[in-house]
PDB file of N, CA and C in Angstrom:
ATOM      1  N   MET A1064       1.250  -1.150   0.379  1.00 47.00           N
ATOM      2  CA  MET A1064       0.302  -0.143  -0.207  1.00 47.00           C
ATOM      3  C   MET A1064       0.840   1.706  -0.279  1.00 47.00           C
ATOM      4  N   GLY A1065       2.061   1.219   0.783  1.00 47.00           N
ATOM      5  CA  GLY A1065       2.934   2.357   0.753  1.00 47.00           C
ATOM      6  C   GLY A1065       3.643   2.975  -0.605  1.00 47.00           C
ATOM      7  N   SER A1066       3.712   2.369  -1.338  1.00 56.00           N
ATOM      8  CA  SER A1066       3.998   3.272  -2.638  1.00 56.00           C
ATOM      9  C   SER A1066       3.356   3.132  -3.937  1.00 56.00           C
ATOM     10  N   THR A1067       2.014   2.297  -3.632  1.00 80.00           N
ATOM     11  CA  THR A1067       0.556   2.779  -4.267  1.00 80.00           C
ATOM     12  C   THR A1067       0.252   4.354  -4.316  1.00 80.00           C
ATOM     13  N   TRP A1068      -0.077   4.823  -3.458  1.00 84.00           N
ATOM     14  CA  TRP A1068      -0.278   6.164  -3.536  1.00 84.00           C
ATOM     15  C   TRP A1068       0.477   7.208  -3.246  1.00 84.00           C
ATOM     16  N   ALA A1069       0.283   8.636  -3.645  1.00 88.00           N
ATOM     17  CA  ALA A1069       1.004   9.799  -3.317  1.00 88.00           C
ATOM     18  C   ALA A1069       0.767  10.626  -1.696  1.00 88.00           C
ATOM     19  N   TRP A1070       1.856  10.538  -1.291  1.00 89.00           N
ATOM     20  CA  TRP A1070       1.991  10.729   0.416  1.00 89.00           C
ATOM     21  C   TRP A1070       2.186  11.874   0.274  1.00 89.00           C
ATOM     22  N   ARG A1071       1.625  12.682   1.365  1.00 86.00           N
ATOM     23  CA  ARG A1071       2.260  14.346   1.671  1.00 86.00           C
ATOM     24  C   ARG A1071       2.532  14.211   3.218  1.00 86.00           C
ATOM     25  N   LYS A1072       3.492  14.647   3.245  1.00 81.00           N
ATOM     26  CA  LYS A1072       4.307  15.141   4.616  1.00 81.00           C
ATOM     27  C   LYS A1072       3.516  16.219   4.982  1.00 81.00           C
ATOM     28  N   SER A1073       3.289  16.691   6.660  1.00 70.00           N
ATOM     29  CA  SER A1073       3.027  17.922   6.662  1.00 70.00           C
ATOM     30  C   SER A1073       3.899  19.159   6.164  1.00 70.00           C
ATOM     31  N   SER A1074       3.570  20.416   6.204  1.00 66.00           N
ATOM     32  CA  SER A1074       4.820  21.365   6.304  1.00 66.00           C
ATOM     33  C   SER A1074       4.630  21.959   7.069  1.00 66.00           C
ATOM     34  N   ALA A1075       4.556  21.048   8.404  1.00 63.00           N
ATOM     35  CA  ALA A1075       4.935  21.707   9.879  1.00 63.00           C
ATOM     36  C   ALA A1075       6.180  20.977   9.882  1.00 63.00           C
ATOM     37  N   SER A1076       6.403  19.875   9.018  1.00 63.00           N
ATOM     38  CA  SER A1076       7.688  19.106   9.580  1.00 63.00           C
ATOM     39  C   SER A1076       9.137  19.359   9.545  1.00 63.00           C
ATOM     40  N   GLY A1077       9.748  18.821   9.619  1.00 62.00           N
ATOM     41  CA  GLY A1077      11.236  19.698   9.150  1.00 62.00           C
ATOM     42  C   GLY A1077      11.912  19.767  10.262  1.00 62.00           C
ATOM     43  N   GLY A1078      13.583  20.116   9.955  1.00 55.00           N
ATOM     44  CA  GLY A1078      14.484  20.531  10.841  1.00 55.00           C
ATOM     45  C   GLY A1078      14.636  19.190  11.220  1.00 55.00           C
ATOM     46  N   ALA A1079      14.742  19.666  12.937  1.00 58.00           N
ATOM     47  CA  ALA A1079      14.760  18.522  13.681  1.00 58.00           C
ATOM     48  C   ALA A1079      13.498  17.581  14.385  1.00 58.00           C
ATOM     49  N   ASN A1080      12.377  18.108  14.063  1.00 56.00           N
ATOM     50  CA  ASN A1080      11.120  17.555  14.169  1.00 56.00           C
ATOM     51  C   ASN A1080      11.353  16.317  13.039  1.00 56.00           C
ATOM     52  N   ASP A1081      11.370  15.435  13.261  1.00 62.00           N
ATOM     53  CA  ASP A1081      11.197  14.405  12.576  1.00 62.00           C
ATOM     54  C   ASP A1081       9.641  13.462  12.775  1.00 62.00           C
ATOM     55  N   ASP A1082       9.151  13.834  13.854  1.00 67.00           N
ATOM     56  CA  ASP A1082       7.919  12.952  14.301  1.00 67.00           C
ATOM     57  C   ASP A1082       6.652  13.469  13.439  1.00 67.00           C
ATOM     58  N   CYS A1083       6.533  12.819  12.705  1.00 80.00           N
ATOM     59  CA  CYS A1083       5.445  13.408  11.721  1.00 80.00           C
ATOM     60  C   CYS A1083       4.366  12.266  10.826  1.00 80.00           C
ATOM     61  N   VAL A1084       3.227  12.322  10.600  1.00 82.00           N
ATOM     62  CA  VAL A1084       2.573  11.541   9.694  1.00 82.00           C
ATOM     63  C   VAL A1084       2.476  12.398   8.299  1.00 82.00           C
ATOM     64  N   GLU A1085       2.184  11.123   7.620  1.00 87.00           N
ATOM     65  CA  GLU A1085       1.887  11.508   6.119  1.00 87.00           C
ATOM     66  C   GLU A1085       0.149  10.659   5.677  1.00 87.00           C
ATOM     67  N   ILE A1086      -0.175  11.309   5.054  1.00 89.00           N
ATOM     68  CA  ILE A1086      -1.721  11.122   4.476  1.00 89.00           C
ATOM     69  C   ILE A1086      -1.295  10.868   2.774  1.00 89.00           C
ATOM     70  N   ALA A1087      -2.353  10.159   2.493  1.00 92.00           N
ATOM     71  CA  ALA A1087      -2.744   9.689   0.827  1.00 92.00           C
ATOM     72  C   ALA A1087      -4.220   9.719   0.673  1.00 92.00           C
ATOM     73  N   TRP A1088      -4.812  10.470  -0.458  1.00 90.00           N
ATOM     74  CA  TRP A1088      -5.758  10.293  -0.745  1.00 90.00           C
ATOM     75  C   TRP A1088      -6.333   8.934  -2.075  1.00 90.00           C
ATOM     76  N   THR A1089      -7.365   8.403  -1.345  1.00 91.00           N
ATOM     77  CA  THR A1089      -7.051   7.229  -2.654  1.00 91.00           C
ATOM     78  C   THR A1089      -8.497   7.458  -3.499  1.00 91.00           C
ATOM     79  N   GLY A1090      -8.975   8.704  -3.468  1.00 87.00           N
ATOM     80  CA  GLY A1090     -10.134   8.583  -3.820  1.00 87.00           C
ATOM     81  C   GLY A1090     -11.384   8.294  -3.183  1.00 87.00           C
ATOM     82  N   GLU A1091     -11.648   7.155  -2.380  1.00 91.00           N
ATOM     83  CA  GLU A1091     -12.282   7.482  -1.528  1.00 91.00           C
ATOM     84  C   GLU A1091     -12.138   6.965  -0.075  1.00 91.00           C
ATOM     85  N   THR A1092     -10.953   7.216   0.582  1.00 93.00           N
ATOM     86  CA  THR A1092     -10.367   7.325   1.751  1.00 93.00           C
ATOM     87  C   THR A1092      -9.289   7.938   2.009  1.00 93.00           C
ATOM     88  N   VAL A1093      -8.880   8.410   3.176  1.00 92.00           N
ATOM     89  CA  VAL A1093      -7.503   9.127   3.531  1.00 92.00           C
ATOM     90  C   VAL A1093      -6.816   7.756   4.185  1.00 92.00           C
ATOM     91  N   LEU A1094      -5.644   7.887   3.782  1.00 93.00           N
ATOM     92  CA  LEU A1094      -4.631   7.221   3.941  1.00 93.00           C
ATOM     93  C   LEU A1094      -3.645   8.130   5.522  1.00 93.00           C
ATOM     94  N   ILE A1095      -3.301   7.417   6.466  1.00 91.00           N
ATOM     95  CA  ILE A1095      -2.062   8.135   7.389  1.00 91.00           C
ATOM     96  C   ILE A1095      -1.510   7.062   8.020  1.00 91.00           C
ATOM     97  N   ARG A1096      -0.081   7.507   7.625  1.00 90.00           N
ATOM     98  CA  ARG A1096       0.798   6.667   8.556  1.00 90.00           C
ATOM     99  C   ARG A1096       1.739   7.426   9.140  1.00 90.00           C
ATOM    100  N   ASP A1097       2.679   6.836   9.727  1.00 86.00           N
ATOM    101  CA  ASP A1097       4.087   7.344  10.513  1.00 86.00           C
ATOM    102  C   ASP A1097       5.344   7.378   9.415  1.00 86.00           C
ATOM    103  N   SER A1098       5.427   8.668   9.114  1.00 83.00           N
ATOM    104  CA  SER A1098       6.728   8.722   8.280  1.00 83.00           C
ATOM    105  C   SER A1098       7.652   8.490   8.225  1.00 83.00           C
ATOM    106  N   ALA A1099       8.348   8.299   9.699  1.00 83.00           N
ATOM    107  CA  ALA A1099       9.232   7.435   9.784  1.00 83.00           C
ATOM    108  C   ALA A1099       9.463   5.837   9.667  1.00 83.00           C
ATOM    109  N   ARG A1100       8.282   5.195   9.471  1.00 86.00           N
ATOM    110  CA  ARG A1100       8.089   3.583   9.386  1.00 86.00           C
ATOM    111  C   ARG A1100       7.242   3.750   7.789  1.00 86.00           C
ATOM    112  N   PRO A1101       7.471   4.156   6.821  1.00 85.00           N
ATOM    113  CA  PRO A1101       6.417   4.461   5.709  1.00 85.00           C
ATOM    114  C   PRO A1101       5.973   2.721   5.448  1.00 85.00           C
ATOM    115  N   ARG A1102       6.690   1.820   5.675  1.00 89.00           N
ATOM    116  CA  ARG A1102       6.362   0.194   5.736  1.00 89.00           C
ATOM    117  C   ARG A1102       5.365  -0.013   6.978  1.00 89.00           C
ATOM    118  N   GLY A1103       5.241   0.499   7.486  1.00 90.00           N
ATOM    119  CA  GLY A1103       4.621   0.409   8.891  1.00 90.00           C
ATOM    120  C   GLY A1103       3.182   0.394   8.442  1.00 90.00           C
ATOM    121  N   ALA A1104       2.199   0.370   9.778  1.00 91.00           N
ATOM    122  CA  ALA A1104       0.426   0.578   9.357  1.00 91.00           C
ATOM    123  C   ALA A1104       0.513   1.477   8.783  1.00 91.00           C
ATOM    124  N   VAL A1105      -0.767   1.320   8.425  1.00 92.00           N
ATOM    125  CA  VAL A1105      -1.877   2.438   7.857  1.00 92.00           C
ATOM    126  C   VAL A1105      -3.281   2.586   8.118  1.00 92.00           C
ATOM    127  N   LEU A1106      -3.642   4.002   8.954  1.00 91.00           N
ATOM    128  CA  LEU A1106      -4.700   3.980   9.471  1.00 91.00           C
ATOM    129  C   LEU A1106      -5.615   4.614   8.205  1.00 91.00           C
ATOM    130  N   ALA A1107      -6.489   3.928   7.972  1.00 94.00           N
ATOM    131  CA  ALA A1107      -7.606   4.539   6.905  1.00 94.00           C
ATOM    132  C   ALA A1107      -8.942   5.229   7.609  1.00 94.00           C
ATOM    133  N   VAL A1108      -9.033   6.025   7.116  1.00 94.00           N
ATOM    134  CA  VAL A1108     -10.215   6.784   7.354  1.00 94.00           C
ATOM    135  C   VAL A1108     -11.328   7.408   6.138  1.00 94.00           C
ATOM    136  N   ASP A1109     -12.603   7.609   6.744  1.00 92.00           N
ATOM    137  CA  ASP A1109     -13.297   8.231   5.593  1.00 92.00           C
ATOM    138  C   ASP A1109     -13.131   9.568   5.782  1.00 92.00           C
ATOM    139  N   PRO A1110     -13.245  10.347   4.569  1.00 90.00           N
ATOM    140  CA  PRO A1110     -12.756  11.671   4.339  1.00 90.00           C
ATOM    141  C   PRO A1110     -13.710  12.420   4.998  1.00 90.00           C
ATOM    142  N   ALA A1111     -14.847  12.115   5.894  1.00 90.00           N
ATOM    143  CA  ALA A1111     -16.227  12.658   7.124  1.00 90.00           C
ATOM    144  C   ALA A1111     -15.213  13.209   8.210  1.00 90.00           C
ATOM    145  N   ALA A1112     -14.551  11.689   8.565  1.00 89.00           N
ATOM    146  CA  ALA A1112     -13.705  11.646   9.616  1.00 89.00           C
ATOM    147  C   ALA A1112     -12.780  12.809   9.746  1.00 89.00           C
ATOM    148  N   TRP A1113     -11.786  12.351   8.669  1.00 87.00           N
ATOM    149  CA  TRP A1113     -10.425  13.733   8.485  1.00 87.00           C
ATOM    150  C   TRP A1113     -10.770  15.078   8.338  1.00 87.00           C
ATOM    151  N   THR A1114     -11.880  15.686   7.894  1.00 85.00           N
ATOM    152  CA  THR A1114     -12.441  16.768   7.605  1.00 85.00           C
ATOM    153  C   THR A1114     -12.552  17.148   9.133  1.00 85.00           C
ATOM    154  N   ALA A1115     -13.317  16.439   9.633  1.00 84.00           N
ATOM    155  CA  ALA A1115     -13.732  16.716  11.381  1.00 84.00           C
ATOM    156  C   ALA A1115     -12.688  16.948  11.996  1.00 84.00           C
ATOM    157  N   PHE A1116     -11.292  16.072  11.642  1.00 80.00           N
ATOM    158  CA  PHE A1116     -10.037  16.050  12.458  1.00 80.00           C
ATOM    159  C   PHE A1116      -9.590  17.617  12.545  1.00 80.00           C
ATOM    160  N   VAL A1117      -9.066  17.982  10.923  1.00 78.00           N
ATOM    161  CA  VAL A1117      -8.566  18.965  10.545  1.00 78.00           C
ATOM    162  C   VAL A1117      -9.704  20.228  10.636  1.00 78.00           C
ATOM    163  N   SER A1118     -10.496  20.245  10.959  1.00 78.00           N
ATOM    164  CA  SER A1118     -11.753  21.035  10.977  1.00 78.00           C
ATOM    165  C   SER A1118     -11.395  21.543  12.540  1.00 78.00           C
ATOM    166  N   TRP A1119     -10.381  20.645  13.263  1.00 71.00           N
ATOM    167  CA  TRP A1119     -10.321  20.491  15.054  1.00 71.00           C
ATOM    168  C   TRP A1119      -9.392  21.321  15.265  1.00 71.00           C
ATOM    169  N   GLY A1120      -8.294  21.552  14.403  1.00 63.00           N
ATOM    170  CA  GLY A1120      -7.117  21.955  14.392  1.00 63.00           C
ATOM    171  C   GLY A1120      -7.191  23.210  15.068  1.00 63.00           C
ATOM    172  N   PRO A1121      -7.819  24.291  14.058  1.00 61.00           N
ATOM    173  CA  PRO A1121      -7.406  25.765  14.453  1.00 61.00           C
ATOM    174  C   PRO A1121      -8.252  25.725  15.796  1.00 61.00           C
ATOM    175  N   VAL A1122      -8.897  25.127  16.509  1.00 61.00           N
ATOM    176  CA  VAL A1122      -9.304  25.458  18.015  1.00 61.00           C
ATOM    177  C   VAL A1122      -8.323  24.311  18.952  1.00 61.00           C
ATOM    178  N   HIS A1123      -7.628  23.280  18.444  1.00 52.00           N
ATOM    179  CA  HIS A1123      -6.718  22.829  19.246  1.00 52.00           C
ATOM    180  C   HIS A1123      -5.182  22.546  18.425  1.00 52.00           C
ATOM    181  N   PRO A1124      -4.380  23.398  19.220  1.00 52.00           N
ATOM    182  CA  PRO A1124      -2.984  23.527  18.121  1.00 52.00           C
ATOM    183  C   PRO A1124      -2.577  22.247  17.580  1.00 52.00           C
ATOM    184  N   VAL A1125      -2.721  21.230  18.652  1.00 48.00           N
ATOM    185  CA  VAL A1125      -2.068  19.610  17.947  1.00 48.00           C
ATOM    186  C   VAL A1125      -2.346  19.173  16.919  1.00 48.00           C
ATOM    187  N   ALA A1126      -3.577  19.949  16.017  1.00 45.00           N
ATOM    188  CA  ALA A1126      -3.725  19.319  15.005  1.00 45.00           C
ATOM    189  C   ALA A1126      -3.122  20.609  14.219  1.00 45.00           C
ATOM    190  N   VAL A1127      -2.863  21.783  13.904  1.00 46.00           N
ATOM    191  CA  VAL A1127      -2.482  22.600  13.258  1.00 46.00           C
ATOM    192  C   VAL A1127      -1.706  22.010  12.035  1.00 46.00           C
ATOM    193  N   ALA A1128      -1.039  20.887  12.553  1.00 49.00           N
ATOM    194  CA  ALA A1128       0.430  20.682  11.239  1.00 49.00           C
ATOM    195  C   ALA A1128      -0.778  19.969  10.188  1.00 49.00           C
ATOM    196  N   ALA A1129      -1.896  19.668   9.861  1.00 50.00           N
ATOM    197  CA  ALA A1129      -2.826  19.427   8.932  1.00 50.00           C
ATOM    198  C   ALA A1129      -2.507  19.908   7.654  1.00 50.00           C
ATOM    199  N   GLU A1130      -2.829  19.311   6.326  1.00 54.00           N
ATOM    200  CA  GLU A1130      -2.072  20.199   5.372  1.00 54.00           C
ATOM    201  C   GLU A1130      -3.780  20.517   4.778  1.00 54.00           C
ATOM    202  N   PRO A1131      -3.752  21.907   4.600  1.00 58.00           N
ATOM    203  CA  PRO A1131      -4.637  22.683   3.395  1.00 58.00           C
ATOM    204  C   PRO A1131      -4.797  22.169   2.678  1.00 58.00           C
ATOM    205  N   ASP A1132      -4.002  21.287   1.522  1.00 57.00           N
ATOM    206  CA  ASP A1132      -3.874  20.966   0.471  1.00 57.00           C
ATOM    207  C   ASP A1132      -4.886  20.037   0.445  1.00 57.00           C
ATOM    208  N   VAL A1133      -4.928  18.993   1.456  1.00 54.00           N
ATOM    209  CA  VAL A1133      -5.610  17.671   1.604  1.00 54.00           C
ATOM    210  C   VAL A1133      -7.181  18.458   1.806  1.00 54.00           C
ATOM    211  N   LEU A1134      -7.234  19.298   2.349  1.00 54.00           N
ATOM    212  CA  LEU A1134      -8.787  19.522   2.387  1.00 54.00           C
ATOM    213  C   LEU A1134      -9.437  19.770   0.902  1.00 54.00           C
ATOM    214  N   ARG A1135      -8.452  20.344   0.411  1.00 55.00           N
ATOM    215  CA  ARG A1135      -8.776  20.668  -0.694  1.00 55.00           C
ATOM    216  C   ARG A1135      -9.217  20.010  -1.995  1.00 55.00           C
ATOM    217  N   MET A1136      -7.968  18.833  -1.974  1.00 53.00           N
ATOM    218  CA  MET A1136      -8.241  17.641  -2.649  1.00 53.00           C
ATOM    219  C   MET A1136      -9.722  16.925  -2.214  1.00 53.00           C
ATOM    220  N   LEU A1137     -10.190  16.884  -0.441  1.00 51.00           N
ATOM    221  CA  LEU A1137     -11.016  16.188  -0.741  1.00 51.00           C
ATOM    222  C   LEU A1137     -12.595  17.227  -0.539  1.00 51.00           C
ATOM    223  N   GLY A1138     -12.442  18.165  -1.158  1.00 51.00           N
ATOM    224  CA  GLY A1138     -13.902  19.675  -1.513  1.00 51.00           C
ATOM    225  C   GLY A1138     -14.248  19.817  -0.433  1.00 51.00           C
ATOM    226  N   ALA A1139     -13.088  20.104   1.086  1.00 49.00           N
ATOM    227  CA  ALA A1139     -13.786  20.811   1.924  1.00 49.00           C
ATOM    228  C   ALA A1139     -13.179  22.181   2.241  1.00 49.00           C
TER     229      ALA A1139
END
């Protein structure tokens, strides 16, 4: 599954902070994985759940790293 999709890393990652997740859009599902373990487990969520999560981000700083481009891909 790891090489099939175009994975995107948060723009908030980089520098000394290698703790990050990557996401991929399959056309039906949002996939989430640990960027340090690209061949590891993948969490699959439906677009409504992902949109709810990233919408929660502006109110809760822990989620601010979500990519705005992903919301555009999902039509949110």
